[in-house]
Coordinates of C-alpha atoms and ligand atoms in Angstrom, one line a residue:
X403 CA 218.0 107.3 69.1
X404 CA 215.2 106.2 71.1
X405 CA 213.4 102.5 70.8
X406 CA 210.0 104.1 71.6
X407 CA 207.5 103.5 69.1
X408 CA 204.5 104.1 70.6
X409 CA 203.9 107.9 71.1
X410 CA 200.3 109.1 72.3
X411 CA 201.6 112.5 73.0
X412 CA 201.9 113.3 68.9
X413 CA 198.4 113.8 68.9
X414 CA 198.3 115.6 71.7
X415 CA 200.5 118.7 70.4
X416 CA 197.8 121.1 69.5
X417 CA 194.4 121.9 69.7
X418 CA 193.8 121.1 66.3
X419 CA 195.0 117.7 66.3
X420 CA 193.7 117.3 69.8
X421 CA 190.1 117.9 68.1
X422 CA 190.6 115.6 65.5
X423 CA 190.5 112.9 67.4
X424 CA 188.1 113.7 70.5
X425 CA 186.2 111.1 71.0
X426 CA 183.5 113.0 73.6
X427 CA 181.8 116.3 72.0
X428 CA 179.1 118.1 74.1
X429 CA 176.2 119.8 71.7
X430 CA 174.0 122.1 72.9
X431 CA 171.0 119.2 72.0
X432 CA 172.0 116.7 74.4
X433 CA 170.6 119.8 77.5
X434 CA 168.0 120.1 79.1
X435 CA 167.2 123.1 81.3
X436 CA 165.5 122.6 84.7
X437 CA 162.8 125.8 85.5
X438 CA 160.5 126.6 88.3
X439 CA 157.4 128.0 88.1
X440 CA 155.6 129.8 91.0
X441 CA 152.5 131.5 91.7
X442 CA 152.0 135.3 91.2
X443 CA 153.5 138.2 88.9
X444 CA 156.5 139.3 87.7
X445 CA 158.4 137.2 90.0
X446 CA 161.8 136.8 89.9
X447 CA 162.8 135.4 93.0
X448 CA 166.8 133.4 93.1
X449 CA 167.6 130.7 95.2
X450 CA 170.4 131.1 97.5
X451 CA 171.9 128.2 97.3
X452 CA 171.6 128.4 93.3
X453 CA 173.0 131.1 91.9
X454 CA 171.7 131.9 88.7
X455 CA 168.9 129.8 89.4
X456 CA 165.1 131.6 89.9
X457 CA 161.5 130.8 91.1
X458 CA 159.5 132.3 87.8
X459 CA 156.3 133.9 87.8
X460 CA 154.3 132.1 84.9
X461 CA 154.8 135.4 82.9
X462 CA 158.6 135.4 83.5
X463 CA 159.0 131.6 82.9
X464 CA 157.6 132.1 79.4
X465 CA 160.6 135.5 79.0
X466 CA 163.3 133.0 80.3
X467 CA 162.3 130.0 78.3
X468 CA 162.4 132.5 75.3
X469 CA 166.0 133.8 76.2
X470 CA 167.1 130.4 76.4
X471 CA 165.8 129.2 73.6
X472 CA 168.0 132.2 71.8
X473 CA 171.1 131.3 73.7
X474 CA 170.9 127.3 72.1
X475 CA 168.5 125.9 74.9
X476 CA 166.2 123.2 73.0
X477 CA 164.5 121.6 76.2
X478 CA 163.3 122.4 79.4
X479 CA 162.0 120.4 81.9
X480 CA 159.9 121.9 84.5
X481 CA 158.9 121.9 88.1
X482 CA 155.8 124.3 90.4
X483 CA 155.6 126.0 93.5
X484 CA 151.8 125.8 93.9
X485 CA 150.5 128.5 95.7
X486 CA 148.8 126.1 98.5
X487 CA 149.6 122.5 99.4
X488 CA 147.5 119.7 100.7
X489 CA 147.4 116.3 101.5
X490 CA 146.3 114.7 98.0
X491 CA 148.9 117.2 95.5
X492 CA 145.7 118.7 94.1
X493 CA 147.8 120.9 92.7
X494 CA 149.7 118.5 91.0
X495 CA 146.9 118.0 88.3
X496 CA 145.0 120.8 88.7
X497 CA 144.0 121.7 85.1
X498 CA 145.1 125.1 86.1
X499 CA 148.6 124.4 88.1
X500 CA 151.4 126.0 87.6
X501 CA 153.3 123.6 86.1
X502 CA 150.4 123.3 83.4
X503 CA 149.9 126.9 83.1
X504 CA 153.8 127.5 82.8
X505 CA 153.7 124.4 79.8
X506 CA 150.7 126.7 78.0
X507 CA 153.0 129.8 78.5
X508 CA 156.4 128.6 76.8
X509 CA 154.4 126.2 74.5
X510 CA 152.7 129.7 73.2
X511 CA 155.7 131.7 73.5
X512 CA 158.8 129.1 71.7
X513 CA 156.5 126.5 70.1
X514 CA 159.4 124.8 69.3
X515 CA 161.0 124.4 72.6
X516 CA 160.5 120.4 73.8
X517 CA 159.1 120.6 77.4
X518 CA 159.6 117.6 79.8
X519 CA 157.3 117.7 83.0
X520 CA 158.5 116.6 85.9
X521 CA 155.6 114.3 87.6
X522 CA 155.8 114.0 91.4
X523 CA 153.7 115.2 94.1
X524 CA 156.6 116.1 96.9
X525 CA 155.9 119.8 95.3
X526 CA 152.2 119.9 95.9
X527 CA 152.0 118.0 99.1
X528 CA 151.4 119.9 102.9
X529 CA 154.1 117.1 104.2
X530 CA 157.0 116.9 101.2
X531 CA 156.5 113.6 100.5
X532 CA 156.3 112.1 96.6
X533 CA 153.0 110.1 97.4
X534 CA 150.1 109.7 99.5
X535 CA 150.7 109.3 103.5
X536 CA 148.8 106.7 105.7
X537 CA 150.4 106.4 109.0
X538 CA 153.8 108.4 108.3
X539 CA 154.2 104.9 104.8
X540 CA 153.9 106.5 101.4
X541 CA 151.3 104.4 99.6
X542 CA 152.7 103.1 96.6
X543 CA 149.1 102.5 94.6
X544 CA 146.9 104.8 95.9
X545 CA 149.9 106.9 94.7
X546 CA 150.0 105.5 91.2
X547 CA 146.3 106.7 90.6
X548 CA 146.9 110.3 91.5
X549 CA 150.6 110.2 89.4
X550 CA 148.9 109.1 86.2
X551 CA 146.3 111.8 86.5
X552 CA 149.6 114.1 86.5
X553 CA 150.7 112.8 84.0
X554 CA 147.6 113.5 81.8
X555 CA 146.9 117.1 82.5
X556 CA 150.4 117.7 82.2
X557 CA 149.8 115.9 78.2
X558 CA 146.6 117.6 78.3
X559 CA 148.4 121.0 78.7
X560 CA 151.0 120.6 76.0
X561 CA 153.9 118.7 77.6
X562 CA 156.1 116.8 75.0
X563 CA 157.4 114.3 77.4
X564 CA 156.4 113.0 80.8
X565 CA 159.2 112.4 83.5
X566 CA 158.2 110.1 86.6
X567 CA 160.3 111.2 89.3
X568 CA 158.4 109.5 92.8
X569 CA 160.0 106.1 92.5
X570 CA 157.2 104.4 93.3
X571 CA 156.7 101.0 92.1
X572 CA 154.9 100.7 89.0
X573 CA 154.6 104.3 88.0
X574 CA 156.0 104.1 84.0
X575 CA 153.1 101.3 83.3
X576 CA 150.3 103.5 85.2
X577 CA 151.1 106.8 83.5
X578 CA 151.8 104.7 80.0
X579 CA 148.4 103.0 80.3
X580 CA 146.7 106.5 81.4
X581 CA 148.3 108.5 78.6
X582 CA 147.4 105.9 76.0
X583 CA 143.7 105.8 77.4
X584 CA 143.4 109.4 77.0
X585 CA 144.7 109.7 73.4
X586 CA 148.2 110.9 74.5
X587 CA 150.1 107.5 72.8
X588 CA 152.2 109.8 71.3
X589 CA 153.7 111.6 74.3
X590 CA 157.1 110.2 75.7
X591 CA 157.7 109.0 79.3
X592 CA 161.5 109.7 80.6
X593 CA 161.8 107.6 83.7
X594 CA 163.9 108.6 86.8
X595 CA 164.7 104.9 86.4
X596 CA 167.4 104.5 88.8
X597 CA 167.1 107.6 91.5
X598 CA 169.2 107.5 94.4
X599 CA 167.9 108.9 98.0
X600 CA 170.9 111.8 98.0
X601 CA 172.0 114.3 100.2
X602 CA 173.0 116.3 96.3
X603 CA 169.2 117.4 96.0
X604 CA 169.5 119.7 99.1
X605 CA 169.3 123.0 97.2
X606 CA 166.6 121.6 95.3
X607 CA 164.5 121.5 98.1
X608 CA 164.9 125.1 98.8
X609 CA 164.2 125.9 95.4
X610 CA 160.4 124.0 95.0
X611 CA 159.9 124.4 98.8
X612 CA 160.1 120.5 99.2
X613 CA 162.0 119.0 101.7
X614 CA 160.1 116.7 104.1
X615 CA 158.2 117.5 107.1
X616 CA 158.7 113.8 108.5
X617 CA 161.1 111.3 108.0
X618 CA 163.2 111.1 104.3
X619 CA 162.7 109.5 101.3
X620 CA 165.2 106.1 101.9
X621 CA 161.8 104.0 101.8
X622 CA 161.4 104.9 97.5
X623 CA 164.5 106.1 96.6
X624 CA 167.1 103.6 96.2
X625 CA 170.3 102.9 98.4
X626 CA 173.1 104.5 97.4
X627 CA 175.4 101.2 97.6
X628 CA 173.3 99.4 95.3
X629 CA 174.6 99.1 91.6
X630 CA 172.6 95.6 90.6
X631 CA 169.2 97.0 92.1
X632 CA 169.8 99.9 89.1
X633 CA 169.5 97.3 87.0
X634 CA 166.5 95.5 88.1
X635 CA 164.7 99.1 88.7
X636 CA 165.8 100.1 85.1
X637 CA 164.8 96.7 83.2
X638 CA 161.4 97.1 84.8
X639 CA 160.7 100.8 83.4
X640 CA 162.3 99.1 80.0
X641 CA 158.9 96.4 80.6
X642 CA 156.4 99.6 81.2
X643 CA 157.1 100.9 78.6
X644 CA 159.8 104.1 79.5
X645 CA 161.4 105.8 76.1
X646 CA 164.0 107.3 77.6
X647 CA 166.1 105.6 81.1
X648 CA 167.6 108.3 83.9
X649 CA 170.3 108.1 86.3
X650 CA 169.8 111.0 89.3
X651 CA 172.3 112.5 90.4
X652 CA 175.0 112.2 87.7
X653 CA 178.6 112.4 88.9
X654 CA 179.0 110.8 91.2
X655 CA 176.8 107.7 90.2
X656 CA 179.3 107.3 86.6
X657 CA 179.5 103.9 86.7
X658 CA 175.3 103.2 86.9
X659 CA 175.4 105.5 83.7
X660 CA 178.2 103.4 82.1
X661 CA 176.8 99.8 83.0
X662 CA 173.2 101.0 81.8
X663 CA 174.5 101.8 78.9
X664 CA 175.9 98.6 78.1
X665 CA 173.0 96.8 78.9
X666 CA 169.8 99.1 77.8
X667 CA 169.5 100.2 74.0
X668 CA 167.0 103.3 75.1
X669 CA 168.5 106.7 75.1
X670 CA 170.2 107.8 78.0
X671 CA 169.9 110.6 80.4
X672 CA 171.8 111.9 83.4
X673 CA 170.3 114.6 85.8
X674 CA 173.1 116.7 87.1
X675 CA 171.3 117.9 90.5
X676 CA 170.9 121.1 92.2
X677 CA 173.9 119.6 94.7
X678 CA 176.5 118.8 92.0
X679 CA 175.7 122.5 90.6
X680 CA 175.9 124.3 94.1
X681 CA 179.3 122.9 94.7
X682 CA 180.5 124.0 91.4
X683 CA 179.1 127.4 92.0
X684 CA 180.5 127.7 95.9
X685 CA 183.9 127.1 95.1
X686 CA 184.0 129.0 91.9
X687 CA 182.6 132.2 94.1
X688 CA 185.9 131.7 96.6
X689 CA 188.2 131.8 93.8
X690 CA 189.5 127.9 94.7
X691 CA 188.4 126.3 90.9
X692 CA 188.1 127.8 87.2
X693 CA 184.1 127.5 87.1
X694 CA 184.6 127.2 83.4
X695 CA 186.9 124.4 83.0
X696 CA 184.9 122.4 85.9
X697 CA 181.8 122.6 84.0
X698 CA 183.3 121.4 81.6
X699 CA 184.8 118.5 82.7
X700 CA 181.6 117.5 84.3
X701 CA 179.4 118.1 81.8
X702 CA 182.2 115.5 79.1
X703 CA 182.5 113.5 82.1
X704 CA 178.5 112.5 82.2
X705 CA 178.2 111.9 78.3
X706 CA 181.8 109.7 78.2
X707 CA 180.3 107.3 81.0
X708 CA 177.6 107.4 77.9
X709 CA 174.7 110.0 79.1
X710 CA 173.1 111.1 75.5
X711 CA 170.9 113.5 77.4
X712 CA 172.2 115.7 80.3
X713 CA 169.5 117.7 82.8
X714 CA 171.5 120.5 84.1
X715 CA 171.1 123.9 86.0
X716 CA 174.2 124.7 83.9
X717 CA 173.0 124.7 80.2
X718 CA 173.1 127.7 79.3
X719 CA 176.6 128.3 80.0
X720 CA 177.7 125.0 78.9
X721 CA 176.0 125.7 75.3
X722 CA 177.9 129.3 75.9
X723 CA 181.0 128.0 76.6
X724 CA 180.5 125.5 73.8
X725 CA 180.4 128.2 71.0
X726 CA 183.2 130.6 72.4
Ligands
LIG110 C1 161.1 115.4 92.8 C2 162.4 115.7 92.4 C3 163.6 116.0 93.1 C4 164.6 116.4 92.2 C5 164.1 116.2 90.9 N1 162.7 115.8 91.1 C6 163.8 116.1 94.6 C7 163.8 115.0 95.4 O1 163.6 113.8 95.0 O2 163.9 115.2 96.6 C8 166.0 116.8 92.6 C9 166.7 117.6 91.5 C10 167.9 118.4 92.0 O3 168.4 118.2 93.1 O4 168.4 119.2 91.2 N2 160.9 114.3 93.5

């Protein structure tokens, strides 16, 4: 007879029991699905390094966001392709630009549907950058002004929540105080608290035509050795007056997501980036890993280091995958 009395394995024995005491459960509510909108008609147009993933004509963004709303999909958020690009992001808060027509369009078709825009100006600027250029600097207030006016005509359009992503200093207080000016107290503001210069957003870049001309981004977005300075940027969206707290990219940052947790009562979200997804995809297409399972394990991975919201090219199939 054995002196063991400890046995972890006798819950491990079948699925069953192995469900009965999971302590990590993806829903299809905790995703949200990332969409691009472009100029034009009827366009349909992938992104090579994103399989599955499309540049959408404002008429096909509205059929996609409809499909995906029928397949479990209860948020998107969304990003444009303006058709022209210039030095101040007009077409960042254009009261016709994409991204506001594309809100108008999915807001019409699935009223339901809870749409997060994305407010930066990389998109809509000739150089890539998120802000204003004087002398190859991004100005950080001269920046602020043209971010909360974003902000608003994305409200103004039908947006349920507003998602800073420029990391410039001060941006959650500026578009807070603009939306609240303009009536729009109501409307949520998810910060990209704590968003890490990457090399993981490279696809992205092909997909909204927005890599810089000049330069990078290491001057706003944070150093990826830094795990305190998340802290300091995340406490100071808490003070603006964010809703919701983000950690870009996801796994590979799983300890930020895990010490925010413990310190920040808000909700939670992870953005698994265009990067995280393209590797997935790449070695799935050679045969090397079970694209399922990876998924997966990802996606339980994010919400375990205590993500309750998870931004991800992959939604669809997770919430798939989740009721086969
Ligand atoms: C806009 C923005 C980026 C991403 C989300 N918002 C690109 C960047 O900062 O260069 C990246 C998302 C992804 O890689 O999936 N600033």
């Amino acid at each position: 007879m054995s002196d063991l009395i400890h046995r972890p394995r006798r819950l491990r024995r079948r699925e069953p029991l192995r469900a009965l005491v999971r302590e990590t459960r993806l829903a299809r509510e905790d995703f949200v699905l990332p969409l691009f909108a472009c100029a034009g008609e009827k366009v349909r147009r992938e992104i090579s390094s994103m399989p599955g993933v499309h540049n959408l004509s404002v008429d096909e963004i509205a059929r996609e966001a409809v499909a995906a709303y029928e397949s479990g999909v209860r948020s998107v958020i969304l990003f444009g392709l303006p058709e022209s690009k210039d030095e101040t992001a007009s077409g960042a808060y254009a009261r016709d630009g994409i991204v506001q027509q594309a809100t108008g369009a999915i807001r019409r078709e699935v009223p339901d549907m809870i749409i997060v825009a994305d407010a930066c100006l990389c998109e809509y600027t000739s150089h890539g950058h998120c802000g204003v250029i004087r002398d190859e600097e991004v100005l950080n207030d001269e920046t602020l002004e043209l971010l909360a006016r974003t902000a608003v005509s994305q409200a103004e359009a039908g947006a349920d929540i507003i998602a800073p992503s420029a990391m410039m200093d001060g941006q959650v207080g500026a578009i807070r105080e603009a939306l609240d000016e303009n009536g729009f107290e109501h409307i949520a503001v998810m910060s990209y608290a704590v968003k890490y210069a990457s090399a993981f957003y490279g696809p992205f870049r092909e997909a909204a035509d927005s890599a810089p001309a000049f330069g990078d981004r290491r001057a706003y977005q944070m150093d990826a050795a830094n795990a305190r300075e998340a802290l300091r940027e995340a406490e100071l969206d808490f003070t603006e007056g964010a809703d919701i707290l983000m950690v870009k990219p996801a796994s590979v940052y799983l300890d930020i997501l895990r010490t925010l947790r413990e310190r920040f009562d808000l909700p939670l979200a992870a953005y698994h980036v265009s990067g995280e997804y393209a590797m997935i995809k790449a070695a799935a297409a050679k045969g090397w890993i079970d694209e399922r399972r990876v998924m997966l394990e990802t996606l339980t991975s994010i919400k375990r280091a205590g993500a309750d919201i998870i931004i991800t090219y992959y939604a669809r199939e997770a919430i798939r995958a989740l009721s086969e």
